[in-house]
CSV table of C-alpha atoms and ligand atoms in Angstrom, one decimal:
chain,number,residue,atom,x,y,z
T,40,MET,CA,0.0,0.0,0.0
T,41,THR,CA,1.3,3.4,-1.0
T,42,ALA,CA,1.9,6.0,1.8
T,43,ALA,CA,-0.7,8.7,2.1
T,44,PRO,CA,-0.2,11.8,0.0
T,45,LEU,CA,1.7,14.7,1.9
T,46,PRO,CA,-0.5,17.4,3.1
T,47,GLU,CA,-0.6,20.5,0.9
T,48,HIS,CA,1.3,23.6,1.7
T,49,GLY,CA,0.0,27.2,1.6
T,50,TYR,CA,-3.4,28.7,1.5
T,51,GLY,CA,-6.6,28.4,-0.4
T,52,LEU,CA,-8.2,25.5,-2.2
T,53,PRO,CA,-6.5,22.1,-2.6
T,54,HIS,CA,-4.5,21.9,-5.8
T,55,ASP,CA,-6.9,21.3,-8.7
T,56,VAL,CA,-5.8,18.4,-11.0
T,57,SER,CA,-9.0,18.0,-12.8
T,58,VAL,CA,-10.3,19.0,-16.2
T,59,ASP,CA,-13.6,20.5,-14.9
T,60,GLY,CA,-12.5,21.4,-11.2
T,61,PHE,CA,-12.1,25.1,-12.3
T,62,ARG,CA,-15.7,25.5,-12.8
T,63,VAL,CA,-16.3,24.7,-9.1
T,64,ASP,CA,-13.5,27.1,-8.2
T,65,GLU,CA,-15.1,29.8,-10.3
T,66,LEU,CA,-18.4,29.5,-8.3
T,67,ILE,CA,-16.5,29.6,-5.0
T,68,HIS,CA,-14.5,32.6,-6.1
T,69,PHE,CA,-17.6,34.4,-7.4
T,70,THR,CA,-19.3,33.6,-4.1
T,71,LEU,CA,-16.3,34.9,-2.1
T,72,ALA,CA,-16.2,38.2,-4.2
T,73,ALA,CA,-19.9,38.7,-3.8
T,74,ILE,CA,-19.9,38.2,0.0
T,75,THR,CA,-16.9,40.5,0.2
T,76,VAL,CA,-18.8,43.2,-1.6
T,77,ILE,CA,-21.9,42.8,0.5
T,78,PHE,CA,-19.8,42.7,3.7
T,79,VAL,CA,-18.2,46.0,2.8
T,80,VAL,CA,-21.4,47.7,1.7
T,81,VAL,CA,-23.3,46.6,4.9
T,82,ALA,CA,-20.4,47.5,7.2
T,83,ALA,CA,-20.0,50.9,5.5
T,84,SER,CA,-23.6,51.8,5.8
T,85,LEU,CA,-23.7,50.6,9.4
T,86,ILE,CA,-20.8,52.9,10.3
T,87,TRP,CA,-22.2,55.8,8.4
T,88,SER,CA,-25.5,55.6,10.2
T,89,PHE,CA,-23.7,55.2,13.6
T,90,VAL,CA,-21.8,58.4,12.9
T,91,LYS,CA,-24.7,60.3,11.4
T,92,HIS,CA,-27.0,59.5,14.3
T,93,ARG,CA,-24.5,59.3,17.1
T,94,SER,CA,-26.5,61.9,19.1
T,95,GLY,CA,-30.1,61.8,19.9
T,96,PRO,CA,-32.3,58.8,20.8
T,97,ALA,CA,-32.9,55.8,18.6
T,98,LEU,CA,-36.2,56.1,16.6
T,99,TYR,CA,-38.2,53.0,15.3
T,100,SER,CA,-40.5,53.1,12.4
T,101,HIS,CA,-42.0,50.7,9.8
T,102,GLY,CA,-40.0,52.5,7.2
T,103,THR,CA,-40.8,55.0,4.4
T,104,ARG,CA,-41.5,54.3,0.8
T,105,GLY,CA,-38.0,55.2,-0.1
T,106,SER,CA,-36.3,53.1,2.6
T,107,ILE,CA,-38.6,50.0,1.9
T,108,GLY,CA,-37.8,50.3,-1.8
T,109,LEU,CA,-34.2,50.4,-1.1
T,110,VAL,CA,-34.3,47.2,1.0
T,111,VAL,CA,-36.4,45.3,-1.5
T,112,GLY,CA,-34.2,46.6,-4.4
T,113,ALA,CA,-31.0,45.4,-2.6
T,114,VAL,CA,-32.5,42.1,-1.7
T,115,ALA,CA,-33.7,41.6,-5.3
T,116,LEU,CA,-30.3,42.5,-6.6
T,117,VAL,CA,-28.5,39.9,-4.4
T,118,LEU,CA,-31.2,37.1,-5.1
T,119,VAL,CA,-30.9,37.8,-8.9
T,120,GLY,CA,-27.3,38.9,-9.4
T,121,VAL,CA,-25.6,36.5,-6.8
T,122,ASP,CA,-27.9,33.5,-6.1
T,123,GLY,CA,-29.5,33.4,-9.5
T,124,ASN,CA,-26.2,33.6,-11.1
T,125,LEU,CA,-24.9,30.7,-9.0
T,126,PHE,CA,-28.0,28.7,-9.6
T,127,ILE,CA,-27.9,29.0,-13.4
T,128,HIS,CA,-24.2,28.2,-13.6
T,129,THR,CA,-24.5,25.3,-11.3
T,130,LEU,CA,-27.4,23.8,-13.3
T,131,GLY,CA,-25.4,24.2,-16.5
T,132,ASP,CA,-22.3,22.7,-15.0
T,133,MET,CA,-24.0,19.7,-13.6
T,134,HIS,CA,-25.9,19.0,-16.8
T,135,GLN,CA,-22.9,19.5,-19.1
T,136,TYR,CA,-20.0,18.1,-17.1
T,137,PHE,CA,-20.5,16.8,-13.6
T,138,TRP,CA,-23.5,14.7,-14.2
T,139,ASN,CA,-22.8,14.0,-17.9
T,140,PHE,CA,-22.5,10.3,-17.4
T,141,LYS,CA,-23.7,9.4,-20.8
T,142,SER,CA,-20.7,11.1,-22.6
T,143,ALA,CA,-18.3,10.1,-20.0
T,144,GLU,CA,-19.2,6.3,-20.4
T,145,ALA,CA,-19.2,6.7,-24.2
T,146,ALA,CA,-15.8,8.4,-24.3
T,147,GLN,CA,-12.8,6.5,-25.9
T,148,GLY,CA,-10.8,4.6,-23.1
T,149,ALA,CA,-13.2,5.7,-20.3
T,150,VAL,CA,-12.5,3.8,-17.0
T,151,LEU,CA,-15.3,2.2,-15.1
T,152,ILE,CA,-14.8,1.4,-11.5
T,153,GLU,CA,-17.2,0.1,-8.8
T,154,VAL,CA,-16.5,1.2,-5.2
T,155,ASN,CA,-17.9,-0.5,-2.2
T,156,ALA,CA,-17.7,1.7,0.8
T,157,HIS,CA,-17.9,0.2,4.3
T,158,GLN,CA,-16.6,0.9,7.8
T,159,TRP,CA,-13.7,1.7,7.4
T,160,SER,CA,-12.5,1.4,3.9
T,161,TRP,CA,-13.1,1.7,0.3
T,162,ASP,CA,-13.0,-1.4,-1.9
T,163,ALA,CA,-12.5,-0.7,-5.6
T,164,ARG,CA,-13.2,-3.1,-8.5
T,165,TYR,CA,-12.1,-3.0,-12.0
T,166,PRO,CA,-13.7,-5.2,-14.6
T,167,GLY,CA,-10.3,-6.7,-15.8
T,168,ALA,CA,-9.6,-7.7,-19.3
T,169,ASP,CA,-13.1,-9.2,-20.1
T,170,GLY,CA,-14.7,-5.7,-19.6
T,171,ARG,CA,-17.2,-7.2,-17.1
T,172,PHE,CA,-17.8,-6.8,-13.5
T,173,GLY,CA,-18.3,-9.8,-11.2
T,174,THR,CA,-15.9,-12.1,-13.1
T,175,PRO,CA,-12.6,-14.0,-11.9
T,176,ASP,CA,-10.3,-11.4,-13.6
T,177,ASP,CA,-11.8,-8.3,-11.6
T,178,VAL,CA,-9.1,-6.4,-10.1
T,179,ILE,CA,-10.0,-5.5,-6.4
T,180,THR,CA,-8.0,-3.0,-4.3
T,181,THR,CA,-8.6,-1.6,-0.9
T,182,ASP,CA,-8.0,2.2,-0.1
T,183,ASP,CA,-6.1,2.4,-3.3
T,184,ILE,CA,-7.8,3.6,-6.4
T,185,ARG,CA,-5.7,4.1,-9.5
T,186,ILE,CA,-6.8,5.8,-12.7
T,187,PRO,CA,-5.1,6.9,-15.9
T,188,VAL,CA,-4.6,10.7,-16.8
T,189,GLY,CA,-6.7,12.1,-19.6
T,190,VAL,CA,-9.8,10.0,-19.8
T,191,PRO,CA,-13.1,10.2,-18.1
T,192,VAL,CA,-13.5,7.9,-15.1
T,193,VAL,CA,-17.0,6.8,-14.0
T,194,VAL,CA,-17.4,5.4,-10.5
T,195,GLN,CA,-20.4,3.5,-9.3
T,196,LEU,CA,-20.8,3.6,-5.5
T,197,ALA,CA,-22.4,1.3,-3.1
T,198,SER,CA,-22.3,1.0,0.7
T,199,THR,CA,-22.8,-2.1,2.8
T,200,ASP,CA,-23.5,-0.4,6.2
T,201,VAL,CA,-24.0,3.3,6.7
T,202,ILE,CA,-23.9,6.4,4.4
T,203,HIS,CA,-20.3,7.3,3.5
T,204,SER,CA,-19.2,10.0,0.9
T,205,LEU,CA,-16.4,9.5,-1.6
T,206,TYR,CA,-14.6,12.9,-1.7
T,207,LEU,CA,-11.8,13.7,-4.0
T,208,PRO,CA,-10.8,17.2,-3.1
T,209,ASN,CA,-8.2,17.6,-5.8
T,210,LEU,CA,-10.8,16.7,-8.4
T,211,ARG,CA,-13.6,18.8,-6.9
T,212,VAL,CA,-16.0,15.9,-6.7
T,213,LYS,CA,-17.8,14.3,-3.9
T,214,GLN,CA,-20.7,11.7,-4.0
T,215,ASP,CA,-22.6,9.8,-1.1
T,216,ALA,CA,-22.4,6.0,-1.0
T,217,VAL,CA,-25.9,5.1,0.3
T,218,PRO,CA,-26.9,1.6,1.4
T,219,GLY,CA,-29.6,0.0,-0.8
T,220,THR,CA,-28.8,2.0,-3.9
T,221,ILE,CA,-26.0,2.8,-6.4
T,222,THR,CA,-24.8,6.3,-6.9
T,223,ARG,CA,-22.4,7.5,-9.4
T,224,ILE,CA,-19.7,10.2,-10.0
T,225,THR,CA,-17.5,11.1,-13.0
T,226,PHE,CA,-14.3,13.1,-13.4
T,227,GLN,CA,-11.1,13.3,-15.3
T,228,ALA,CA,-7.7,14.0,-14.0
T,229,LYS,CA,-5.2,16.0,-16.0
T,230,ILE,CA,-1.9,15.8,-13.8
T,231,PRO,CA,-0.5,12.5,-12.5
T,232,GLY,CA,0.3,12.1,-8.8
T,233,GLU,CA,-1.1,10.8,-5.6
T,234,TYR,CA,-4.0,12.6,-4.1
T,235,GLU,CA,-6.2,12.2,-1.0
T,236,ILE,CA,-9.4,10.3,-0.9
T,237,ALA,CA,-11.5,11.2,2.1
T,238,CYS,CA,-14.9,10.1,3.5
T,239,ALA,CA,-17.1,13.2,3.7
T,240,GLN,CA,-19.9,11.8,5.8
T,241,HIS,CA,-19.3,11.1,9.5
T,242,CYS,CA,-19.8,7.4,9.3
T,243,GLY,CA,-18.9,6.3,12.9
T,244,PRO,CA,-16.0,6.3,15.4
T,245,ASN,CA,-13.4,5.3,12.9
T,246,HIS,CA,-14.6,7.7,10.1
T,247,TYR,CA,-11.1,9.1,10.0
T,248,LYS,CA,-9.6,5.8,9.0
T,249,MET,CA,-11.4,6.1,5.6
T,250,ARG,CA,-8.5,8.1,4.2
T,251,ALA,CA,-7.2,6.5,1.1
T,252,VAL,CA,-5.0,7.3,-1.9
T,253,LEU,CA,-6.1,8.1,-5.4
T,254,THR,CA,-3.2,7.5,-7.8
T,255,VAL,CA,-3.3,9.2,-11.3
T,256,LEU,CA,-1.0,7.4,-13.6
T,257,ALA,CA,0.3,7.9,-17.2
T,258,PRO,CA,-1.8,5.7,-19.5
T,259,ASP,CA,0.9,3.2,-20.1
T,260,ALA,CA,1.6,2.8,-16.4
T,261,PHE,CA,-2.1,2.3,-15.7
T,262,ARG,CA,-2.5,-0.2,-18.4
T,263,ASN,CA,0.5,-2.2,-17.1
T,264,TRP,CA,-0.7,-2.0,-13.5
T,265,LEU,CA,-4.1,-3.3,-14.5
T,266,ALA,CA,-2.8,-6.1,-16.6
T,267,ASP,CA,-0.5,-7.3,-13.8
T,268,ALA,CA,-3.2,-6.9,-11.3
T,269,GLY,CA,-5.6,-8.8,-13.3
T,270,GLU,CA,-3.2,-11.7,-13.7
T,271,ASP,CA,-2.9,-11.8,-9.9
T,272,ALA,CA,-6.5,-11.5,-9.4
T,273,ARG,CA,-7.2,-14.5,-11.7
T,274,ARG,CA,-4.7,-16.5,-9.7
T,275,ALA,CA,-6.1,-15.5,-6.3
T,276,TYR,CA,-9.7,-15.9,-7.3
T,277,ASP,CA,-11.7,-18.1,-4.9
T,278,PRO,CA,-15.1,-19.0,-5.9
T,279,GLU,CA,-16.0,-20.0,-2.3
T,280,ASP,CA,-15.1,-16.6,-0.9
T,281,LYS,CA,-18.5,-14.9,-1.0
T,282,GLU,CA,-17.5,-11.9,0.8
T,283,ALA,CA,-15.1,-11.0,-2.0
T,284,HIS,CA,-17.9,-11.2,-4.6
T,285,TRP,CA,-19.6,-8.0,-3.9
T,286,GLY,CA,-19.5,-6.7,-7.5
T,287,TRP,CA,-22.6,-6.0,-9.5
T,288,GLU,CA,-23.5,-5.7,-13.1
T,289,TRP,CA,-22.6,-2.2,-14.3
T,290,ARG,CA,-25.6,-0.1,-14.5
T,291,ARG,CA,-25.6,1.7,-17.9
T,292,PHE,CA,-26.7,5.3,-17.6
T,293,GLU,CA,-30.3,6.0,-18.7
T,294,PRO,CA,-31.3,9.4,-18.6
X,316,LIG,CU1,-17.1,6.6,5.8
C-alpha cells in the first residue's frame, strides 16, 4: 500500500488536478467576491449611520416608501445577481459536465470502477480484461484507487453499512455512498500524482480511517498495472469466498 499523500502547503483550495474542477472554483471565487462586496457595503452603511445618528435617541418606524424600496431593491439585486447567477451556472455545469455520465461512459478509453464503501475502507473493483464486473479477472483494491490521466472515469458507488461519501478534493467531486442504492460520480484527471481520498460523511467512530489514496498514472503505467493486477486476481480468485464477490453488473446510464 502506498503512503498517504503529503498534506498541501500554503493557503486556498487544494491543488486542482481535474479537467472540470475550475468550474467549481469559479463559483467559489464568485461567491467569495460577492460576499466581500456585500460585507463592505453593509459595514460601511452601518458605520455611516452610527456616525450620522450618534447623538439623539434611537427612533423606530416601519420605514418610508424610499427605505422599503431600497431594501427590496437590494434584496432583489442579491437574489438575482448572486444567487440566480450561481443557480444558473451550477445547473449548467452539472448538466454538461459533472452529471454527464452518458458522454463520460461513451468516451474512448473511459475507465469504469465500482466502489464498495464500508466501515472503514473503500474497496474498488475494475472489470479486468473481459470488461465485465463480477468475473474472476476483476481487479480489487482496498483504499487504493488508480486511474489514468486524460480519460473520463466513472465510479458507481455502493455501501454495505451506513452512508459514506467519496470525496476527491483535488478533483472537486464528492458523492454519497448510500446503502440500498447505487450512486455515481464522474471526473477526469489531468495531472499524474498521488491525491487524497476522504470520506465526507461522518460514518462512525473510525470515520477518520477512511483516508485513502487516489493515484493518477500515465496511460501506459495504468495499463501495465491493471494487466499485472488482473493476472494476480485470476490466480487469487476463490469461488468460495462469497465476501469477495460484492461486485454488481454495471448499470448503464439511462437519462
Ligand atoms: Cu465513511
